[in-house]
Amino acid sequence: MALLCFMQGWLRAIWRFFYFVFYTLVSIVALMFHFLMGMNKKQAGLKVRRKWLDRIPGALGIEIEKEGTPSPQPTLYVCNHISYVDPICALMYTDANVVAKAEVKRWPLVGFGAHLVGTLFVKREEKTSRHEIALAIRVALENKDSILVYPEGTTTAGPGTLPFKPRSFLAAHLAGVPVQPIAVIYDSPLVAFIGKDTFLPHFFRMFRMKKITGRIAFGPLLYGEDTATQSEAWINQKQASYHPSIQLNGHQ
């Protein structure tokens, strides 16, 4: 029985991987077609990404319970970071360009597709890159485009977050748009993409599970110069409310 469950899990993960690759390729082709037909990059990216999000989460077994209401206006969304599936969960409910680490751009297929739909890539170890991304975030927000960032700068299994980096919050303040904190938490520790994890081994390990379940909560709209501290506190409090018996990380 245990062997049967093991084999079923691996077959499930393999099927999901090939479906993910197939439909992502289809989406990239559709995106290129829209470009050739004269549709602008923003409209084409949103259209194709929305269709991709209508199919992929269900096919991968991702079932996330939503709490709260996503902001309907141009917004800087800020979220704790556990795994590369975090943006999928957030973008199921928002239309935003994602800020991702530069390594993602080198991931086969995923990086290319992310680039085509307007993802902003940052080399977090380089100050000049971080400054340029902060400027790009401000420009995008001023142009009425929402942005999704992960201000910890890396993934962590938690509970609780790492200290938030302030640049994107300052960009939102200067652009005159609100910040909305987002807390995401998963029911299985296998979802966390941390340490020396690499994409393919982690993908097959995680998606052997029948379902990837969890919760995503949208917080209050925040304004002013102290939104980084307020967002970090709200996200940590929300995580603690899901698991009140767990102590948060020590910087709290």
JSON list of C-alpha atoms in Angstrom, two decimals:
[
{"chain": "A", "resi": 1, "resn": "MET", "atom": "CA", "xyz": [0.00, 0.00, 0.00]},
{"chain": "A", "resi": 2, "resn": "ALA", "atom": "CA", "xyz": [2.80, 2.41, 0.88]},
{"chain": "A", "resi": 3, "resn": "LEU", "atom": "CA", "xyz": [4.57, 1.59, -2.40]},
{"chain": "A", "resi": 4, "resn": "LEU", "atom": "CA", "xyz": [1.34, 2.20, -4.33]},
{"chain": "A", "resi": 5, "resn": "CYS", "atom": "CA", "xyz": [0.88, 5.61, -2.71]},
{"chain": "A", "resi": 6, "resn": "PHE", "atom": "CA", "xyz": [4.52, 6.44, -3.45]},
{"chain": "A", "resi": 7, "resn": "MET", "atom": "CA", "xyz": [4.11, 5.54, -7.12]},
{"chain": "A", "resi": 8, "resn": "GLN", "atom": "CA", "xyz": [0.84, 7.45, -7.37]},
{"chain": "A", "resi": 9, "resn": "GLY", "atom": "CA", "xyz": [2.56, 10.51, -5.95]},
{"chain": "A", "resi": 10, "resn": "TRP", "atom": "CA", "xyz": [5.38, 10.35, -8.47]},
{"chain": "A", "resi": 11, "resn": "LEU", "atom": "CA", "xyz": [3.01, 9.83, -11.40]},
{"chain": "A", "resi": 12, "resn": "ARG", "atom": "CA", "xyz": [0.96, 12.78, -10.19]},
{"chain": "A", "resi": 13, "resn": "ALA", "atom": "CA", "xyz": [4.05, 14.99, -10.01]},
{"chain": "A", "resi": 14, "resn": "ILE", "atom": "CA", "xyz": [5.27, 13.91, -13.46]},
{"chain": "A", "resi": 15, "resn": "TRP", "atom": "CA", "xyz": [1.86, 14.57, -15.04]},
{"chain": "A", "resi": 16, "resn": "ARG", "atom": "CA", "xyz": [1.67, 17.98, -13.40]},
{"chain": "A", "resi": 17, "resn": "PHE", "atom": "CA", "xyz": [5.18, 18.87, -14.55]},
{"chain": "A", "resi": 18, "resn": "PHE", "atom": "CA", "xyz": [4.48, 18.06, -18.18]},
{"chain": "A", "resi": 19, "resn": "TYR", "atom": "CA", "xyz": [1.11, 19.83, -18.08]},
{"chain": "A", "resi": 20, "resn": "PHE", "atom": "CA", "xyz": [2.81, 22.88, -16.54]},
{"chain": "A", "resi": 21, "resn": "VAL", "atom": "CA", "xyz": [5.45, 22.87, -19.30]},
{"chain": "A", "resi": 22, "resn": "PHE", "atom": "CA", "xyz": [2.91, 22.26, -22.07]},
{"chain": "A", "resi": 23, "resn": "TYR", "atom": "CA", "xyz": [0.45, 24.95, -21.04]},
{"chain": "A", "resi": 24, "resn": "THR", "atom": "CA", "xyz": [3.20, 27.46, -20.30]},
{"chain": "A", "resi": 25, "resn": "LEU", "atom": "CA", "xyz": [4.55, 26.91, -23.82]},
{"chain": "A", "resi": 26, "resn": "VAL", "atom": "CA", "xyz": [1.04, 27.35, -25.21]},
{"chain": "A", "resi": 27, "resn": "SER", "atom": "CA", "xyz": [0.73, 30.59, -23.25]},
{"chain": "A", "resi": 28, "resn": "ILE", "atom": "CA", "xyz": [4.05, 31.91, -24.56]},
{"chain": "A", "resi": 29, "resn": "VAL", "atom": "CA", "xyz": [2.97, 31.15, -28.13]},
{"chain": "A", "resi": 30, "resn": "ALA", "atom": "CA", "xyz": [-0.36, 32.90, -27.50]},
{"chain": "A", "resi": 31, "resn": "LEU", "atom": "CA", "xyz": [1.50, 35.89, -26.10]},
{"chain": "A", "resi": 32, "resn": "MET", "atom": "CA", "xyz": [3.74, 36.13, -29.17]},
{"chain": "A", "resi": 33, "resn": "PHE", "atom": "CA", "xyz": [0.64, 35.86, -31.39]},
{"chain": "A", "resi": 34, "resn": "HIS", "atom": "CA", "xyz": [-0.99, 38.79, -29.57]},
{"chain": "A", "resi": 35, "resn": "PHE", "atom": "CA", "xyz": [2.19, 40.82, -30.07]},
{"chain": "A", "resi": 36, "resn": "LEU", "atom": "CA", "xyz": [2.15, 40.06, -33.80]},
{"chain": "A", "resi": 37, "resn": "MET", "atom": "CA", "xyz": [-1.50, 41.12, -33.97]},
{"chain": "A", "resi": 38, "resn": "GLY", "atom": "CA", "xyz": [-0.57, 44.51, -32.56]},
{"chain": "A", "resi": 39, "resn": "MET", "atom": "CA", "xyz": [-1.80, 44.15, -28.96]},
{"chain": "A", "resi": 40, "resn": "ASN", "atom": "CA", "xyz": [0.39, 46.10, -26.54]},
{"chain": "A", "resi": 41, "resn": "LYS", "atom": "CA", "xyz": [2.58, 44.25, -24.06]},
{"chain": "A", "resi": 42, "resn": "LYS", "atom": "CA", "xyz": [0.54, 45.15, -20.99]},
{"chain": "A", "resi": 43, "resn": "GLN", "atom": "CA", "xyz": [-2.82, 44.06, -22.41]},
{"chain": "A", "resi": 44, "resn": "ALA", "atom": "CA", "xyz": [-1.40, 40.88, -23.94]},
{"chain": "A", "resi": 45, "resn": "GLY", "atom": "CA", "xyz": [0.44, 39.97, -20.74]},
{"chain": "A", "resi": 46, "resn": "LEU", "atom": "CA", "xyz": [-2.63, 40.41, -18.55]},
{"chain": "A", "resi": 47, "resn": "LYS", "atom": "CA", "xyz": [-4.86, 38.45, -20.95]},
{"chain": "A", "resi": 48, "resn": "VAL", "atom": "CA", "xyz": [-2.51, 35.49, -21.31]},
{"chain": "A", "resi": 49, "resn": "ARG", "atom": "CA", "xyz": [-1.56, 35.44, -17.63]},
{"chain": "A", "resi": 50, "resn": "ARG", "atom": "CA", "xyz": [-5.21, 35.42, -16.58]},
{"chain": "A", "resi": 51, "resn": "LYS", "atom": "CA", "xyz": [-5.92, 32.39, -18.80]},
{"chain": "A", "resi": 52, "resn": "TRP", "atom": "CA", "xyz": [-2.78, 30.68, -17.46]},
{"chain": "A", "resi": 53, "resn": "LEU", "atom": "CA", "xyz": [-3.95, 31.31, -13.88]},
{"chain": "A", "resi": 54, "resn": "ASP", "atom": "CA", "xyz": [-7.42, 29.96, -14.70]},
{"chain": "A", "resi": 55, "resn": "ARG", "atom": "CA", "xyz": [-5.85, 26.57, -15.49]},
{"chain": "A", "resi": 56, "resn": "ILE", "atom": "CA", "xyz": [-2.52, 26.03, -13.77]},
{"chain": "A", "resi": 57, "resn": "PRO", "atom": "CA", "xyz": [-3.38, 26.30, -10.04]},
{"chain": "A", "resi": 58, "resn": "GLY", "atom": "CA", "xyz": [-6.17, 23.73, -10.35]},
{"chain": "A", "resi": 59, "resn": "ALA", "atom": "CA", "xyz": [-4.03, 21.41, -12.45]},
{"chain": "A", "resi": 60, "resn": "LEU", "atom": "CA", "xyz": [-1.26, 21.57, -9.86]},
{"chain": "A", "resi": 61, "resn": "GLY", "atom": "CA", "xyz": [-3.67, 20.91, -6.99]},
{"chain": "A", "resi": 62, "resn": "ILE", "atom": "CA", "xyz": [-3.25, 24.38, -5.45]},
{"chain": "A", "resi": 63, "resn": "GLU", "atom": "CA", "xyz": [-6.24, 25.24, -3.26]},
{"chain": "A", "resi": 64, "resn": "ILE", "atom": "CA", "xyz": [-5.83, 28.49, -1.35]},
{"chain": "A", "resi": 65, "resn": "GLU", "atom": "CA", "xyz": [-8.52, 29.96, 0.89]},
{"chain": "A", "resi": 66, "resn": "LYS", "atom": "CA", "xyz": [-8.79, 33.75, 0.53]},
{"chain": "A", "resi": 67, "resn": "GLU", "atom": "CA", "xyz": [-9.42, 36.19, 3.36]},
{"chain": "A", "resi": 68, "resn": "GLY", "atom": "CA", "xyz": [-9.93, 39.93, 2.93]},
{"chain": "A", "resi": 69, "resn": "THR", "atom": "CA", "xyz": [-10.34, 42.03, -0.20]},
{"chain": "A", "resi": 70, "resn": "PRO", "atom": "CA", "xyz": [-7.56, 42.83, -2.68]},
{"chain": "A", "resi": 71, "resn": "SER", "atom": "CA", "xyz": [-7.16, 46.53, -3.43]},
{"chain": "A", "resi": 72, "resn": "PRO", "atom": "CA", "xyz": [-9.03, 47.56, -6.62]},
{"chain": "A", "resi": 73, "resn": "GLN", "atom": "CA", "xyz": [-6.70, 50.52, -7.29]},
{"chain": "A", "resi": 74, "resn": "PRO", "atom": "CA", "xyz": [-3.02, 50.79, -8.26]},
{"chain": "A", "resi": 75, "resn": "THR", "atom": "CA", "xyz": [-1.23, 49.36, -5.22]},
{"chain": "A", "resi": 76, "resn": "LEU", "atom": "CA", "xyz": [2.07, 48.08, -3.93]},
{"chain": "A", "resi": 77, "resn": "TYR", "atom": "CA", "xyz": [1.24, 44.56, -2.70]},
{"chain": "A", "resi": 78, "resn": "VAL", "atom": "CA", "xyz": [3.80, 43.19, -0.22]},
{"chain": "A", "resi": 79, "resn": "CYS", "atom": "CA", "xyz": [3.85, 39.56, 0.84]},
{"chain": "A", "resi": 80, "resn": "ASN", "atom": "CA", "xyz": [5.88, 37.19, 2.97]},
{"chain": "A", "resi": 81, "resn": "HIS", "atom": "CA", "xyz": [7.89, 34.76, 0.87]},
{"chain": "A", "resi": 82, "resn": "ILE", "atom": "CA", "xyz": [7.86, 30.99, 1.33]},
{"chain": "A", "resi": 83, "resn": "SER", "atom": "CA", "xyz": [8.03, 29.48, -2.16]},
{"chain": "A", "resi": 84, "resn": "TYR", "atom": "CA", "xyz": [7.91, 30.17, -5.90]},
{"chain": "A", "resi": 85, "resn": "VAL", "atom": "CA", "xyz": [4.21, 29.31, -5.79]},
{"chain": "A", "resi": 86, "resn": "ASP", "atom": "CA", "xyz": [3.55, 32.45, -3.71]},
{"chain": "A", "resi": 87, "resn": "PRO", "atom": "CA", "xyz": [3.10, 34.68, -6.79]},
{"chain": "A", "resi": 88, "resn": "ILE", "atom": "CA", "xyz": [0.66, 32.19, -8.29]},
{"chain": "A", "resi": 89, "resn": "CYS", "atom": "CA", "xyz": [-1.47, 32.38, -5.15]},
{"chain": "A", "resi": 90, "resn": "ALA", "atom": "CA", "xyz": [-1.38, 36.20, -5.05]},
{"chain": "A", "resi": 91, "resn": "LEU", "atom": "CA", "xyz": [-1.95, 36.71, -8.79]},
{"chain": "A", "resi": 92, "resn": "MET", "atom": "CA", "xyz": [-5.03, 34.51, -8.67]},
{"chain": "A", "resi": 93, "resn": "TYR", "atom": "CA", "xyz": [-6.69, 37.53, -7.02]},
{"chain": "A", "resi": 94, "resn": "THR", "atom": "CA", "xyz": [-4.69, 40.53, -8.26]},
{"chain": "A", "resi": 95, "resn": "ASP", "atom": "CA", "xyz": [-3.35, 41.97, -11.51]},
{"chain": "A", "resi": 96, "resn": "ALA", "atom": "CA", "xyz": [0.18, 43.12, -10.73]},
{"chain": "A", "resi": 97, "resn": "ASN", "atom": "CA", "xyz": [3.70, 42.96, -12.07]},
{"chain": "A", "resi": 98, "resn": "VAL", "atom": "CA", "xyz": [5.96, 40.89, -9.87]},
{"chain": "A", "resi": 99, "resn": "VAL", "atom": "CA", "xyz": [9.43, 41.82, -8.62]},
{"chain": "A", "resi": 100, "resn": "ALA", "atom": "CA", "xyz": [11.54, 38.64, -8.61]},
{"chain": "A", "resi": 101, "resn": "LYS", "atom": "CA", "xyz": [15.16, 37.76, -7.97]},
{"chain": "A", "resi": 102, "resn": "ALA", "atom": "CA", "xyz": [17.37, 37.69, -11.06]},
{"chain": "A", "resi": 103, "resn": "GLU", "atom": "CA", "xyz": [18.00, 33.93, -10.76]},
{"chain": "A", "resi": 104, "resn": "VAL", "atom": "CA", "xyz": [14.38, 33.25, -11.76]},
{"chain": "A", "resi": 105, "resn": "LYS", "atom": "CA", "xyz": [15.03, 34.79, -15.18]},
{"chain": "A", "resi": 106, "resn": "ARG", "atom": "CA", "xyz": [17.50, 31.95, -15.85]},
{"chain": "A", "resi": 107, "resn": "TRP", "atom": "CA", "xyz": [15.00, 29.20, -15.01]},
{"chain": "A", "resi": 108, "resn": "PRO", "atom": "CA", "xyz": [14.07, 27.36, -18.22]},
{"chain": "A", "resi": 109, "resn": "LEU", "atom": "CA", "xyz": [10.67, 28.40, -19.57]},
{"chain": "A", "resi": 110, "resn": "VAL", "atom": "CA", "xyz": [9.54, 29.99, -16.29]},
{"chain": "A", "resi": 111, "resn": "GLY", "atom": "CA", "xyz": [12.01, 32.86, -16.58]},
{"chain": "A", "resi": 112, "resn": "PHE", "atom": "CA", "xyz": [11.21, 33.54, -20.22]},
{"chain": "A", "resi": 113, "resn": "GLY", "atom": "CA", "xyz": [7.48, 33.56, -19.61]},
{"chain": "A", "resi": 114, "resn": "ALA", "atom": "CA", "xyz": [7.89, 35.80, -16.56]},
{"chain": "A", "resi": 115, "resn": "HIS", "atom": "CA", "xyz": [9.95, 38.26, -18.60]},
{"chain": "A", "resi": 116, "resn": "LEU", "atom": "CA", "xyz": [7.31, 38.44, -21.33]},
{"chain": "A", "resi": 117, "resn": "VAL", "atom": "CA", "xyz": [4.50, 39.37, -18.92]},
{"chain": "A", "resi": 118, "resn": "GLY", "atom": "CA", "xyz": [6.45, 42.22, -17.34]},
{"chain": "A", "resi": 119, "resn": "THR", "atom": "CA", "xyz": [8.22, 40.74, -14.31]},
{"chain": "A", "resi": 120, "resn": "LEU", "atom": "CA", "xyz": [10.88, 43.06, -12.86]},
{"chain": "A", "resi": 121, "resn": "PHE", "atom": "CA", "xyz": [14.11, 41.22, -12.02]},
{"chain": "A", "resi": 122, "resn": "VAL", "atom": "CA", "xyz": [16.51, 42.42, -9.33]},
{"chain": "A", "resi": 123, "resn": "LYS", "atom": "CA", "xyz": [20.04, 41.33, -8.42]},
{"chain": "A", "resi": 124, "resn": "ARG", "atom": "CA", "xyz": [19.55, 41.70, -4.70]},
{"chain": "A", "resi": 125, "resn": "GLU", "atom": "CA", "xyz": [23.26, 41.62, -3.93]},
{"chain": "A", "resi": 126, "resn": "GLU", "atom": "CA", "xyz": [23.93, 44.68, -6.14]},
{"chain": "A", "resi": 127, "resn": "LYS", "atom": "CA", "xyz": [23.04, 48.12, -4.80]},
{"chain": "A", "resi": 128, "resn": "THR", "atom": "CA", "xyz": [22.74, 49.62, -8.27]},
{"chain": "A", "resi": 129, "resn": "SER", "atom": "CA", "xyz": [20.23, 46.95, -9.31]},
{"chain": "A", "resi": 130, "resn": "ARG", "atom": "CA", "xyz": [18.15, 47.50, -6.16]},
{"chain": "A", "resi": 131, "resn": "HIS", "atom": "CA", "xyz": [18.13, 51.25, -6.79]},
{"chain": "A", "resi": 132, "resn": "GLU", "atom": "CA", "xyz": [17.08, 50.78, -10.42]},
{"chain": "A", "resi": 133, "resn": "ILE", "atom": "CA", "xyz": [14.26, 48.43, -9.43]},
{"chain": "A", "resi": 134, "resn": "ALA", "atom": "CA", "xyz": [13.01, 50.88, -6.78]},
{"chain": "A", "resi": 135, "resn": "LEU", "atom": "CA", "xyz": [12.90, 53.56, -9.47]},
{"chain": "A", "resi": 136, "resn": "ALA", "atom": "CA", "xyz": [11.12, 51.18, -11.87]},
{"chain": "A", "resi": 137, "resn": "ILE", "atom": "CA", "xyz": [8.56, 50.36, -9.16]},
{"chain": "A", "resi": 138, "resn": "ARG", "atom": "CA", "xyz": [7.85, 54.04, -8.60]},
{"chain": "A", "resi": 139, "resn": "VAL", "atom": "CA", "xyz": [7.45, 54.68, -12.35]},
{"chain": "A", "resi": 140, "resn": "ALA", "atom": "CA", "xyz": [5.12, 51.69, -12.73]},
{"chain": "A", "resi": 141, "resn": "LEU", "atom": "CA", "xyz": [2.98, 52.79, -9.77]},
{"chain": "A", "resi": 142, "resn": "GLU", "atom": "CA", "xyz": [2.78, 56.33, -11.14]},
{"chain": "A", "resi": 143, "resn": "ASN", "atom": "CA", "xyz": [1.62, 54.82, -14.44]},
{"chain": "A", "resi": 144, "resn": "LYS", "atom": "CA", "xyz": [-1.24, 53.09, -12.57]},
{"chain": "A", "resi": 145, "resn": "ASP", "atom": "CA", "xyz": [0.29, 49.60, -12.64]},
{"chain": "A", "resi": 146, "resn": "SER", "atom": "CA", "xyz": [0.17, 47.57, -9.44]},
{"chain": "A", "resi": 147, "resn": "ILE", "atom": "CA", "xyz": [3.35, 45.86, -8.22]},
{"chain": "A", "resi": 148, "resn": "LEU", "atom": "CA", "xyz": [3.83, 42.73, -6.10]},
{"chain": "A", "resi": 149, "resn": "VAL", "atom": "CA", "xyz": [7.04, 42.55, -4.06]},
{"chain": "A", "resi": 150, "resn": "TYR", "atom": "CA", "xyz": [8.58, 40.21, -1.50]},
{"chain": "A", "resi": 151, "resn": "PRO", "atom": "CA", "xyz": [10.42, 42.65, 0.78]},
{"chain": "A", "resi": 152, "resn": "GLU", "atom": "CA", "xyz": [12.22, 39.98, 2.82]},
{"chain": "A", "resi": 153, "resn": "GLY", "atom": "CA", "xyz": [14.52, 39.52, -0.18]},
{"chain": "A", "resi": 154, "resn": "THR", "atom": "CA", "xyz": [14.53, 35.72, 0.10]},
{"chain": "A", "resi": 155, "resn": "THR", "atom": "CA", "xyz": [12.32, 32.80, 1.07]},
{"chain": "A", "resi": 156, "resn": "THR", "atom": "CA", "xyz": [11.88, 31.55, 4.62]},
{"chain": "A", "resi": 157, "resn": "ALA", "atom": "CA", "xyz": [9.82, 28.76, 6.13]},
{"chain": "A", "resi": 158, "resn": "GLY", "atom": "CA", "xyz": [8.89, 31.00, 9.05]},
{"chain": "A", "resi": 159, "resn": "PRO", "atom": "CA", "xyz": [7.01, 31.27, 11.22]},
{"chain": "A", "resi": 160, "resn": "GLY", "atom": "CA", "xyz": [7.26, 35.03, 10.99]},
{"chain": "A", "resi": 161, "resn": "THR", "atom": "CA", "xyz": [9.16, 37.09, 8.45]},
{"chain": "A", "resi": 162, "resn": "LEU", "atom": "CA", "xyz": [12.65, 38.40, 8.02]},
{"chain": "A", "resi": 163, "resn": "PRO", "atom": "CA", "xyz": [13.02, 42.20, 8.37]},
{"chain": "A", "resi": 164, "resn": "PHE", "atom": "CA", "xyz": [11.47, 44.03, 5.41]},
{"chain": "A", "resi": 165, "resn": "LYS", "atom": "CA", "xyz": [13.69, 46.05, 3.09]},
{"chain": "A", "resi": 166, "resn": "PRO", "atom": "CA", "xyz": [12.32, 49.61, 2.74]},
{"chain": "A", "resi": 167, "resn": "ARG", "atom": "CA", "xyz": [13.07, 50.71, -0.83]},
{"chain": "A", "resi": 168, "resn": "SER", "atom": "CA", "xyz": [9.81, 49.58, -2.45]},
{"chain": "A", "resi": 169, "resn": "PHE", "atom": "CA", "xyz": [7.77, 51.12, 0.38]},
{"chain": "A", "resi": 170, "resn": "LEU", "atom": "CA", "xyz": [9.45, 54.47, -0.20]},
{"chain": "A", "resi": 171, "resn": "ALA", "atom": "CA", "xyz": [8.69, 54.16, -3.91]},
{"chain": "A", "resi": 172, "resn": "ALA", "atom": "CA", "xyz": [4.99, 53.66, -3.11]},
{"chain": "A", "resi": 173, "resn": "HIS", "atom": "CA", "xyz": [4.99, 56.66, -0.78]},
{"chain": "A", "resi": 174, "resn": "LEU", "atom": "CA", "xyz": [6.60, 58.88, -3.41]},
{"chain": "A", "resi": 175, "resn": "ALA", "atom": "CA", "xyz": [4.15, 57.62, -6.05]},
{"chain": "A", "resi": 176, "resn": "GLY", "atom": "CA", "xyz": [1.20, 58.37, -3.77]},
{"chain": "A", "resi": 177, "resn": "VAL", "atom": "CA", "xyz": [-0.28, 54.86, -3.83]},
{"chain": "A", "resi": 178, "resn": "PRO", "atom": "CA", "xyz": [-1.27, 52.58, -0.94]},
{"chain": "A", "resi": 179, "resn": "VAL", "atom": "CA", "xyz": [0.57, 49.54, 0.33]},
{"chain": "A", "resi": 180, "resn": "GLN", "atom": "CA", "xyz": [-1.45, 46.38, 0.97]},
{"chain": "A", "resi": 181, "resn": "PRO", "atom": "CA", "xyz": [0.18, 43.61, 3.06]},
{"chain": "A", "resi": 182, "resn": "ILE", "atom": "CA", "xyz": [-0.53, 40.01, 2.07]},
{"chain": "A", "resi": 183, "resn": "ALA", "atom": "CA", "xyz": [0.04, 37.04, 4.36]},
{"chain": "A", "resi": 184, "resn": "VAL", "atom": "CA", "xyz": [0.37, 33.58, 2.84]},
{"chain": "A", "resi": 185, "resn": "ILE", "atom": "CA", "xyz": [0.74, 30.33, 4.74]},
{"chain": "A", "resi": 186, "resn": "TYR", "atom": "CA", "xyz": [0.66, 26.69, 3.62]},
{"chain": "A", "resi": 187, "resn": "ASP", "atom": "CA", "xyz": [-0.46, 23.59, 5.46]},
{"chain": "A", "resi": 188, "resn": "SER", "atom": "CA", "xyz": [2.60, 21.52, 4.50]},
{"chain": "A", "resi": 189, "resn": "PRO", "atom": "CA", "xyz": [6.26, 22.38, 5.19]},
{"chain": "A", "resi": 190, "resn": "LEU", "atom": "CA", "xyz": [7.14, 20.74, 1.85]},
{"chain": "A", "resi": 191, "resn": "VAL", "atom": "CA", "xyz": [6.02, 23.91, 0.07]},
{"chain": "A", "resi": 192, "resn": "ALA", "atom": "CA", "xyz": [8.90, 25.98, 1.48]},
{"chain": "A", "resi": 193, "resn": "PHE", "atom": "CA", "xyz": [11.66, 26.58, -1.11]},
{"chain": "A", "resi": 194, "resn": "ILE", "atom": "CA", "xyz": [14.61, 27.34, 1.14]},
{"chain": "A", "resi": 195, "resn": "GLY", "atom": "CA", "xyz": [18.27, 26.68, 1.76]},
{"chain": "A", "resi": 196, "resn": "LYS", "atom": "CA", "xyz": [19.95, 24.72, -1.02]},
{"chain": "A", "resi": 197, "resn": "ASP", "atom": "CA", "xyz": [16.70, 23.70, -2.72]},
{"chain": "A", "resi": 198, "resn": "THR", "atom": "CA", "xyz": [16.76, 23.69, -6.52]},
{"chain": "A", "resi": 199, "resn": "PHE", "atom": "CA", "xyz": [13.69, 23.99, -8.73]},
{"chain": "A", "resi": 200, "resn": "LEU", "atom": "CA", "xyz": [13.16, 20.55, -10.30]},
{"chain": "A", "resi": 201, "resn": "PRO", "atom": "CA", "xyz": [13.83, 18.35, -7.24]},
{"chain": "A", "resi": 202, "resn": "HIS", "atom": "CA", "xyz": [11.67, 20.62, -5.12]},
{"chain": "A", "resi": 203, "resn": "PHE", "atom": "CA", "xyz": [8.89, 20.69, -7.75]},
{"chain": "A", "resi": 204, "resn": "PHE", "atom": "CA", "xyz": [8.63, 16.90, -7.87]},
{"chain": "A", "resi": 205, "resn": "ARG", "atom": "CA", "xyz": [8.84, 16.59, -4.09]},
{"chain": "A", "resi": 206, "resn": "MET", "atom": "CA", "xyz": [6.10, 19.17, -3.50]},
{"chain": "A", "resi": 207, "resn": "PHE", "atom": "CA", "xyz": [3.71, 18.21, -6.27]},
{"chain": "A", "resi": 208, "resn": "ARG", "atom": "CA", "xyz": [3.63, 14.56, -5.29]},
{"chain": "A", "resi": 209, "resn": "MET", "atom": "CA", "xyz": [1.10, 15.73, -2.74]},
{"chain": "A", "resi": 210, "resn": "LYS", "atom": "CA", "xyz": [-2.52, 15.42, -3.82]},
{"chain": "A", "resi": 211, "resn": "LYS", "atom": "CA", "xyz": [-3.26, 19.03, -2.84]},
{"chain": "A", "resi": 212, "resn": "ILE", "atom": "CA", "xyz": [-1.31, 22.14, -1.90]},
{"chain": "A", "resi": 213, "resn": "THR", "atom": "CA", "xyz": [-3.56, 23.87, 0.61]},
{"chain": "A", "resi": 214, "resn": "GLY", "atom": "CA", "xyz": [-3.21, 27.05, 2.60]},
{"chain": "A", "resi": 215, "resn": "ARG", "atom": "CA", "xyz": [-4.54, 30.55, 3.15]},
{"chain": "A", "resi": 216, "resn": "ILE", "atom": "CA", "xyz": [-3.89, 33.98, 1.71]},
{"chain": "A", "resi": 217, "resn": "ALA", "atom": "CA", "xyz": [-5.05, 37.08, 3.57]},
{"chain": "A", "resi": 218, "resn": "PHE", "atom": "CA", "xyz": [-5.25, 40.64, 2.23]},
{"chain": "A", "resi": 219, "resn": "GLY", "atom": "CA", "xyz": [-4.71, 43.31, 4.84]},
{"chain": "A", "resi": 220, "resn": "PRO", "atom": "CA", "xyz": [-5.68, 46.97, 5.21]},
{"chain": "A", "resi": 221, "resn": "LEU", "atom": "CA", "xyz": [-4.49, 49.67, 2.82]},
{"chain": "A", "resi": 222, "resn": "LEU", "atom": "CA", "xyz": [-1.59, 51.54, 4.37]},
{"chain": "A", "resi": 223, "resn": "TYR", "atom": "CA", "xyz": [-0.35, 55.06, 3.62]},
{"chain": "A", "resi": 224, "resn": "GLY", "atom": "CA", "xyz": [2.54, 57.18, 4.83]},
{"chain": "A", "resi": 225, "resn": "GLU", "atom": "CA", "xyz": [6.25, 56.77, 5.49]},
{"chain": "A", "resi": 226, "resn": "ASP", "atom": "CA", "xyz": [6.10, 53.86, 7.96]},
{"chain": "A", "resi": 227, "resn": "THR", "atom": "CA", "xyz": [4.31, 51.26, 5.84]},
{"chain": "A", "resi": 228, "resn": "ALA", "atom": "CA", "xyz": [7.24, 48.80, 5.94]},
{"chain": "A", "resi": 229, "resn": "THR", "atom": "CA", "xyz": [7.01, 48.42, 9.72]},
{"chain": "A", "resi": 230, "resn": "GLN", "atom": "CA", "xyz": [3.21, 48.33, 9.65]},
{"chain": "A", "resi": 231, "resn": "SER", "atom": "CA", "xyz": [3.14, 45.71, 6.87]},
{"chain": "A", "resi": 232, "resn": "GLU", "atom": "CA", "xyz": [5.69, 43.49, 8.58]},
{"chain": "A", "resi": 233, "resn": "ALA", "atom": "CA", "xyz": [3.76, 43.64, 11.85]},
{"chain": "A", "resi": 234, "resn": "TRP", "atom": "CA", "xyz": [0.41, 42.87, 10.19]},
{"chain": "A", "resi": 235, "resn": "ILE", "atom": "CA", "xyz": [1.76, 39.89, 8.26]},
{"chain": "A", "resi": 236, "resn": "ASN", "atom": "CA", "xyz": [3.43, 38.43, 11.34]},
{"chain": "A", "resi": 237, "resn": "GLN", "atom": "CA", "xyz": [0.26, 38.89, 13.40]},
{"chain": "A", "resi": 238, "resn": "LYS", "atom": "CA", "xyz": [-1.80, 37.19, 10.70]},
{"chain": "A", "resi": 239, "resn": "GLN", "atom": "CA", "xyz": [0.59, 34.25, 10.53]},
{"chain": "A", "resi": 240, "resn": "ALA", "atom": "CA", "xyz": [0.48, 33.94, 14.32]},
{"chain": "A", "resi": 241, "resn": "SER", "atom": "CA", "xyz": [-3.33, 33.92, 14.24]},
{"chain": "A", "resi": 242, "resn": "TYR", "atom": "CA", "xyz": [-3.23, 30.83, 12.01]},
{"chain": "A", "resi": 243, "resn": "HIS", "atom": "CA", "xyz": [-0.75, 29.07, 14.31]},
{"chain": "A", "resi": 244, "resn": "PRO", "atom": "CA", "xyz": [-1.06, 30.76, 17.72]},
{"chain": "A", "resi": 245, "resn": "SER", "atom": "CA", "xyz": [1.02, 28.11, 19.48]},
{"chain": "A", "resi": 246, "resn": "ILE", "atom": "CA", "xyz": [4.11, 28.96, 17.38]},
{"chain": "A", "resi": 247, "resn": "GLN", "atom": "CA", "xyz": [6.53, 31.70, 18.37]},
{"chain": "A", "resi": 248, "resn": "LEU", "atom": "CA", "xyz": [7.47, 34.21, 15.70]},
{"chain": "A", "resi": 249, "resn": "ASN", "atom": "CA", "xyz": [11.03, 34.85, 14.55]},
{"chain": "A", "resi": 250, "resn": "GLY", "atom": "CA", "xyz": [13.27, 36.58, 17.07]},
{"chain": "A", "resi": 251, "resn": "HIS", "atom": "CA", "xyz": [13.42, 40.07, 15.56]},
{"chain": "A", "resi": 252, "resn": "GLN", "atom": "CA", "xyz": [9.84, 40.74, 16.61]}
]
